[in-house]
XYZ file of C-alpha atoms in Angstrom:
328
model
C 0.000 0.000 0.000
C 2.835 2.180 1.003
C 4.605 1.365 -2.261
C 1.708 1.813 -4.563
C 1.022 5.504 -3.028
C 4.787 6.570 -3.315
C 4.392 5.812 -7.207
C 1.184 7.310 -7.454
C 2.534 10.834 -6.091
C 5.962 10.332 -7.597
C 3.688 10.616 -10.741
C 1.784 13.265 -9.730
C 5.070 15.794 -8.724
C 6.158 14.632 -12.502
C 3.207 15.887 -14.046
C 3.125 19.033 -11.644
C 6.541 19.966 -12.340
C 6.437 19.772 -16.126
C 3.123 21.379 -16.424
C 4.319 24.301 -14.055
C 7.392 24.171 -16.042
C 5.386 24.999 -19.238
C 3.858 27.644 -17.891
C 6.914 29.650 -16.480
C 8.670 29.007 -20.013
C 5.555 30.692 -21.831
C 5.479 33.720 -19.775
C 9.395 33.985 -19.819
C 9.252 33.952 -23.660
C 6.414 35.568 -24.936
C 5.155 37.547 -21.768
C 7.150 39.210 -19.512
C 7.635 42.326 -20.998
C 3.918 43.077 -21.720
C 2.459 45.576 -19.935
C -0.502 43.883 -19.193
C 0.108 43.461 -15.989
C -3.813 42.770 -14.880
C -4.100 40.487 -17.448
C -0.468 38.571 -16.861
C -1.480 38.624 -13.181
C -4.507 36.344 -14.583
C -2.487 34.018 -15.972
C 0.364 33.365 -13.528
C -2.394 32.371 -11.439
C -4.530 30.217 -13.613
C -0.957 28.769 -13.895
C -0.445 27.806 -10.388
C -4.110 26.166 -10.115
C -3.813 24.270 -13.180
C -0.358 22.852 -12.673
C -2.164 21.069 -9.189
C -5.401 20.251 -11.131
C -4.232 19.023 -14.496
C -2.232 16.257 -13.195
C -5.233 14.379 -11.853
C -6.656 14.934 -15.415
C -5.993 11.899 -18.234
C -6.708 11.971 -21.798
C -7.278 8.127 -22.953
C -7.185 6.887 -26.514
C -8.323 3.789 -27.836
C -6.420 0.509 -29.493
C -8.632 -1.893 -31.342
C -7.090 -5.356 -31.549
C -8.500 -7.524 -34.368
C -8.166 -10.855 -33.239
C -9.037 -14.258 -34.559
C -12.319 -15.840 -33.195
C -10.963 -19.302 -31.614
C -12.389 -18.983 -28.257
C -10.021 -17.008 -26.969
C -10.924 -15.346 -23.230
C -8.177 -12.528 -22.743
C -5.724 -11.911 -26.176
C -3.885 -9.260 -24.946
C -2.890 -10.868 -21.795
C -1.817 -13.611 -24.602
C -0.039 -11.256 -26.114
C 1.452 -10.079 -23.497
C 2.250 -13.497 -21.925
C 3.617 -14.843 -24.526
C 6.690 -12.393 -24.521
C 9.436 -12.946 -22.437
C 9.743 -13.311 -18.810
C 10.285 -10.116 -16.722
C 13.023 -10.225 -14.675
C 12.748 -8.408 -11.458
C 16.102 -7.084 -9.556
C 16.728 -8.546 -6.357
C 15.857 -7.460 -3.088
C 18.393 -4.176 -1.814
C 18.482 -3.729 1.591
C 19.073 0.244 1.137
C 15.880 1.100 -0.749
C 16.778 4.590 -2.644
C 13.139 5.324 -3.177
C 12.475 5.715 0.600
C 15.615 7.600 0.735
C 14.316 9.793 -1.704
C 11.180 10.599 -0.276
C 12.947 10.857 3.434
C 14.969 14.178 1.820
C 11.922 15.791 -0.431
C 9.763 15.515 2.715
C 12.574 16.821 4.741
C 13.187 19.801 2.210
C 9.222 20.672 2.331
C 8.556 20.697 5.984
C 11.873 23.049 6.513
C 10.729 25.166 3.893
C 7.343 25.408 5.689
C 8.932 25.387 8.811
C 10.696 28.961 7.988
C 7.180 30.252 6.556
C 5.541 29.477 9.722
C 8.230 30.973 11.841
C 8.456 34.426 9.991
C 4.953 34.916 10.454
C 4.760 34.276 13.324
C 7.332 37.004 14.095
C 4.849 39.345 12.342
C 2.338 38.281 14.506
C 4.372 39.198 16.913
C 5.106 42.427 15.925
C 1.720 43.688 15.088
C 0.390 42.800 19.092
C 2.816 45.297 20.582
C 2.978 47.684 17.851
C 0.685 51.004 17.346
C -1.798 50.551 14.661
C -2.803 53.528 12.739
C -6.192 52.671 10.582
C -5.947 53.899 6.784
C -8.828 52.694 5.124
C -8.651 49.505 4.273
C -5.221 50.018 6.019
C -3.459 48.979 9.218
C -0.334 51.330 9.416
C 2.207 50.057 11.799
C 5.590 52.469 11.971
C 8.397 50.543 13.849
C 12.052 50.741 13.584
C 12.355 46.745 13.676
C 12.350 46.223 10.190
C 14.402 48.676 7.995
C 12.760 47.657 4.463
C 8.911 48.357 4.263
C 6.378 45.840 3.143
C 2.641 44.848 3.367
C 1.070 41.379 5.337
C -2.313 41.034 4.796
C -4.075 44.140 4.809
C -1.086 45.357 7.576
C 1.689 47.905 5.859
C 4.696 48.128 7.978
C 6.928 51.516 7.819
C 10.306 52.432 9.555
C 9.485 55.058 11.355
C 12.625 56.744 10.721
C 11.483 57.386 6.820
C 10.074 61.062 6.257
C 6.041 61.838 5.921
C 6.070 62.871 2.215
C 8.539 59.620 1.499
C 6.225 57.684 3.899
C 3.062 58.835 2.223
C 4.268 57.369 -1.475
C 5.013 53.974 -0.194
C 2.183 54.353 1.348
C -0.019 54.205 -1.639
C 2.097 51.724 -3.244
C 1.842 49.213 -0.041
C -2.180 50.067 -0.265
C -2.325 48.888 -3.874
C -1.114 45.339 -2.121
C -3.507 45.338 0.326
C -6.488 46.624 -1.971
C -5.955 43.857 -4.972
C -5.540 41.226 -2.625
C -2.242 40.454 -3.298
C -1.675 37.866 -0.346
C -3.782 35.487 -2.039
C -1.295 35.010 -5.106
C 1.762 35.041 -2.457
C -0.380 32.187 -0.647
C -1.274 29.945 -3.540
C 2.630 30.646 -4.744
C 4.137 29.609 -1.513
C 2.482 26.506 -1.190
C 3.346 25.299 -4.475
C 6.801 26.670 -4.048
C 6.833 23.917 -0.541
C 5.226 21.408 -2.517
C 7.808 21.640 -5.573
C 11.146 22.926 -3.956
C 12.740 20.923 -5.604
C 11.442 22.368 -9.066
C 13.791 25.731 -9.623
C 10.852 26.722 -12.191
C 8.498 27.205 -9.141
C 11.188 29.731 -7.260
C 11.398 31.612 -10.352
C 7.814 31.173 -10.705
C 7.340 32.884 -7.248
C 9.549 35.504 -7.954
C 7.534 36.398 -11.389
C 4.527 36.939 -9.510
C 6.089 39.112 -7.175
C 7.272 41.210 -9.762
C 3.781 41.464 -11.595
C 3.024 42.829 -8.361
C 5.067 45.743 -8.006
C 4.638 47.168 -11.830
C 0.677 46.319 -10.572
C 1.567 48.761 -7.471
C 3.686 51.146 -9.359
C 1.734 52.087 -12.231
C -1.605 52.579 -9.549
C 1.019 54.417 -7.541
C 1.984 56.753 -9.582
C -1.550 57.665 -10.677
C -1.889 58.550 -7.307
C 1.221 60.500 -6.566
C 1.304 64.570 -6.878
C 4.833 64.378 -8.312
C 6.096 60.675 -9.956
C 9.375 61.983 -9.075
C 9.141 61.883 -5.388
C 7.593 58.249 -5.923
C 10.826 57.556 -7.939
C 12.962 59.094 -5.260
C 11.139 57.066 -2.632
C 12.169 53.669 -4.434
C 15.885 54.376 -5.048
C 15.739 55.046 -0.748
C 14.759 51.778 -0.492
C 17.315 50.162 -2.375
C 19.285 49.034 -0.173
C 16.637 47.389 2.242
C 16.168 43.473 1.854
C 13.054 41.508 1.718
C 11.347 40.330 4.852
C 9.105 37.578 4.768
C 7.890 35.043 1.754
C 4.225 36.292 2.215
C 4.381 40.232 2.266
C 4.781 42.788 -0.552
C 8.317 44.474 0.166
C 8.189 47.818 -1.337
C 12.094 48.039 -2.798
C 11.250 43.967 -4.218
C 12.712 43.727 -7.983
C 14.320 47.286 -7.772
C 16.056 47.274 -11.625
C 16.412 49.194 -14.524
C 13.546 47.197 -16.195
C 10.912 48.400 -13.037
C 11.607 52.090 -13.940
C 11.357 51.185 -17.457
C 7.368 49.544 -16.773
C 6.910 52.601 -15.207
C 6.764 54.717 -18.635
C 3.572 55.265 -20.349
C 3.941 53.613 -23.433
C 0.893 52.676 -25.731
C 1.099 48.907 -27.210
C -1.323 47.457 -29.457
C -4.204 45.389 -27.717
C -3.598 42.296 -30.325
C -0.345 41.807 -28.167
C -2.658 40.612 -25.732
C -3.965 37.693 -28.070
C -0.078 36.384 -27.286
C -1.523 34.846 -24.021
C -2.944 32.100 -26.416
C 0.213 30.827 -26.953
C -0.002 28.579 -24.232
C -3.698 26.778 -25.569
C -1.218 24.888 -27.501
C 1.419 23.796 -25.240
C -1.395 22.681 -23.120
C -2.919 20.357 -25.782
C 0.297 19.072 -26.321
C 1.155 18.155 -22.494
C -2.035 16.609 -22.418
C -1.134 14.477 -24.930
C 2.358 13.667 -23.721
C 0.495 12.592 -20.787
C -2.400 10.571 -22.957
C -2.739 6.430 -22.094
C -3.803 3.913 -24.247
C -7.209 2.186 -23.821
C -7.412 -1.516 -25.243
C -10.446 -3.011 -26.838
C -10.522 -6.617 -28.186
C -12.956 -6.884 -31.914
C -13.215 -10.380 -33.246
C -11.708 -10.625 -36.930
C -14.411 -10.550 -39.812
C -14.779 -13.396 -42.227
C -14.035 -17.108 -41.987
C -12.726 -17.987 -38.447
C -9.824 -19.595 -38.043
C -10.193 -23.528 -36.124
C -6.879 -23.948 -35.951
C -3.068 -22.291 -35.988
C -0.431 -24.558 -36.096
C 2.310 -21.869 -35.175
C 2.104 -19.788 -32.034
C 4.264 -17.678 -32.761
C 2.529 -16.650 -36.050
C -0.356 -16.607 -34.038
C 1.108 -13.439 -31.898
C 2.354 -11.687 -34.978
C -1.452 -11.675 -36.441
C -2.602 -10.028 -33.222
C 0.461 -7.669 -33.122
C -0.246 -6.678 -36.518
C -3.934 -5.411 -36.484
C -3.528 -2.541 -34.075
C -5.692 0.187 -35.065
C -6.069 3.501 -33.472
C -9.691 5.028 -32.396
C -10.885 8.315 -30.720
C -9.050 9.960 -27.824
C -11.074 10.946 -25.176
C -11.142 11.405 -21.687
């Protein structure tokens, strides 16, 4: 029993991996330098829930076997009989599999472990702090944590940083709380424990994070009396470092390419029909992952009483395989 459900997730992760895999390589190809960033926040989630949904999803296509009528009560376990004996390896007393599933198990509940203990250091933090209401807004200034960032709907400020400079990442931290960022970071994070050891699903993570900050930027600056003092507010926080896997750090993917989003630059809306690229690459996974589907027909015309060779006998079944319909 054991045995059977170690194969039967080992399968799973594969198909996981590879379809969260596809996924990342579309958007790193033909997306991430849209602008789009409401409708590219769209997909890298539809990404997440489909890599953990499609897996349990199999296409099945059928194989007709044309087989001669001689009374014959199971041909393709003839068939398959009749070939020769598997040889199994014998018995290890180090089993690698159970090895293997000691360290991923290991890796995940560490990786959790961390998550867990970082938030619960917020937690921490927000009991004894001051909490200023914004809105939708818990402000909390403290000098505990030099870079500022958002947790939940909670935006957390060194209170060392100026009003005006405070006010600007103000409105950028209240983008985060007001499109409900925390639910991406969520979904992200747990498939980031449940695939560490996929690479694809750190830079995965680190793709939505991004989205999020030209998301927060461009509402931002809409916002903002002077887009320079926004501007001069980021390039402050440069130098801070990120706090915690499920908050929105204000300075997070600080490059030339975030000032560049920034710009207001007209694109055509067709670019958006680019996001279709990936109906294809899903068919095609879906087919990589398709499994066949036997059915047994008895052969048309005069039966055959008798076959003298067995071996002939398995090449005439062999040799009518026809494929049907795929479906699922």
């Amino acid at each position: 029993m054991l045995f059977r459900s170690m194969v039967a997730f080992a399968a799973y992760m594969l198909k996981s991996v590879i379809w969260l895999t596809g996924f990342t390589l579309v958007y790193l190809i033909f997306l991430r330098d849209e602008r789009y960033f409401n409708l590219k926040r769209v997909y890298l989630i539809t990404g997440i829930i489909f890599s953990l949904v499609f897996p349990f999803i199999t296409i099945h296509y059928q194989i007709e076997l044309e087989v001669p009528d001689r009374g014959m009560a199971d041909p393709i376990q003839s068939v398959i009989s009749s070939g020769p004996a598997v040889q199994y390896p014998p018995h290890r007393s180090l089993d690698y599999r159970l090895i293997f599933l000691i360290i991923y198990l290991t890796g995940a509940l560490v990786i959790a472990y961390m998550m867990i203990r970082n938030i619960l250091q917020l937690v921490k933090a927000i009991r004894k702090s001051r909490i200023k209401t914004e809105g939708s807004v818990k402000l909390i200034r403290t000098g505990e944590y030099r870079s500022s960032f958002s947790f939940f709907n909670f935006v957390f400020i060194n209170n060392r940083v100026e009003n005006p400079e405070a006010e600007e990442i103000l409105n950028h931290e209240a983008v985060h709380v007001k499109q409900k960022h925390w639910i991406d970071l969520v979904l992200t994070e747990s498939v980031r424990i449940i695939q560490w050891i996929n690479p694809f699903a750190w830079i995965y993570s680190g793709l939505i994070r991004q989205n999020h900050e030209y998301l927060a930027d461009k509402e931002a600056l809409r916002l903002s009396t002077d887009p320079a003092n926004y501007k001069a507010a980021l390039l402050n926080q440069l130098f801070s470092t990120q706090i915690i896997c499920l908050s929105n750090s204000f300075n997070q993917s600080f490059c030339k390419k975030r000032f560049e989003m920034m710009k207001n630059t007209s694109t055509s809306p067709f670019r958006k029909m680019k996001i279709l690229i990936v109906i294809p690459v899903i068919a095609l996974t879906f087919y990589a992952f398709a499994e066949p589907e036997y059915n047994c027909k008895k052969k048309q015309g005069n039966p055959v009483t008798t076959i003298q060779d067995p071996v002939k006998e398995q090449k005439d079944i062999k040799s009518t395989v026809k494929i049907g319909r795929a479906h699922v």
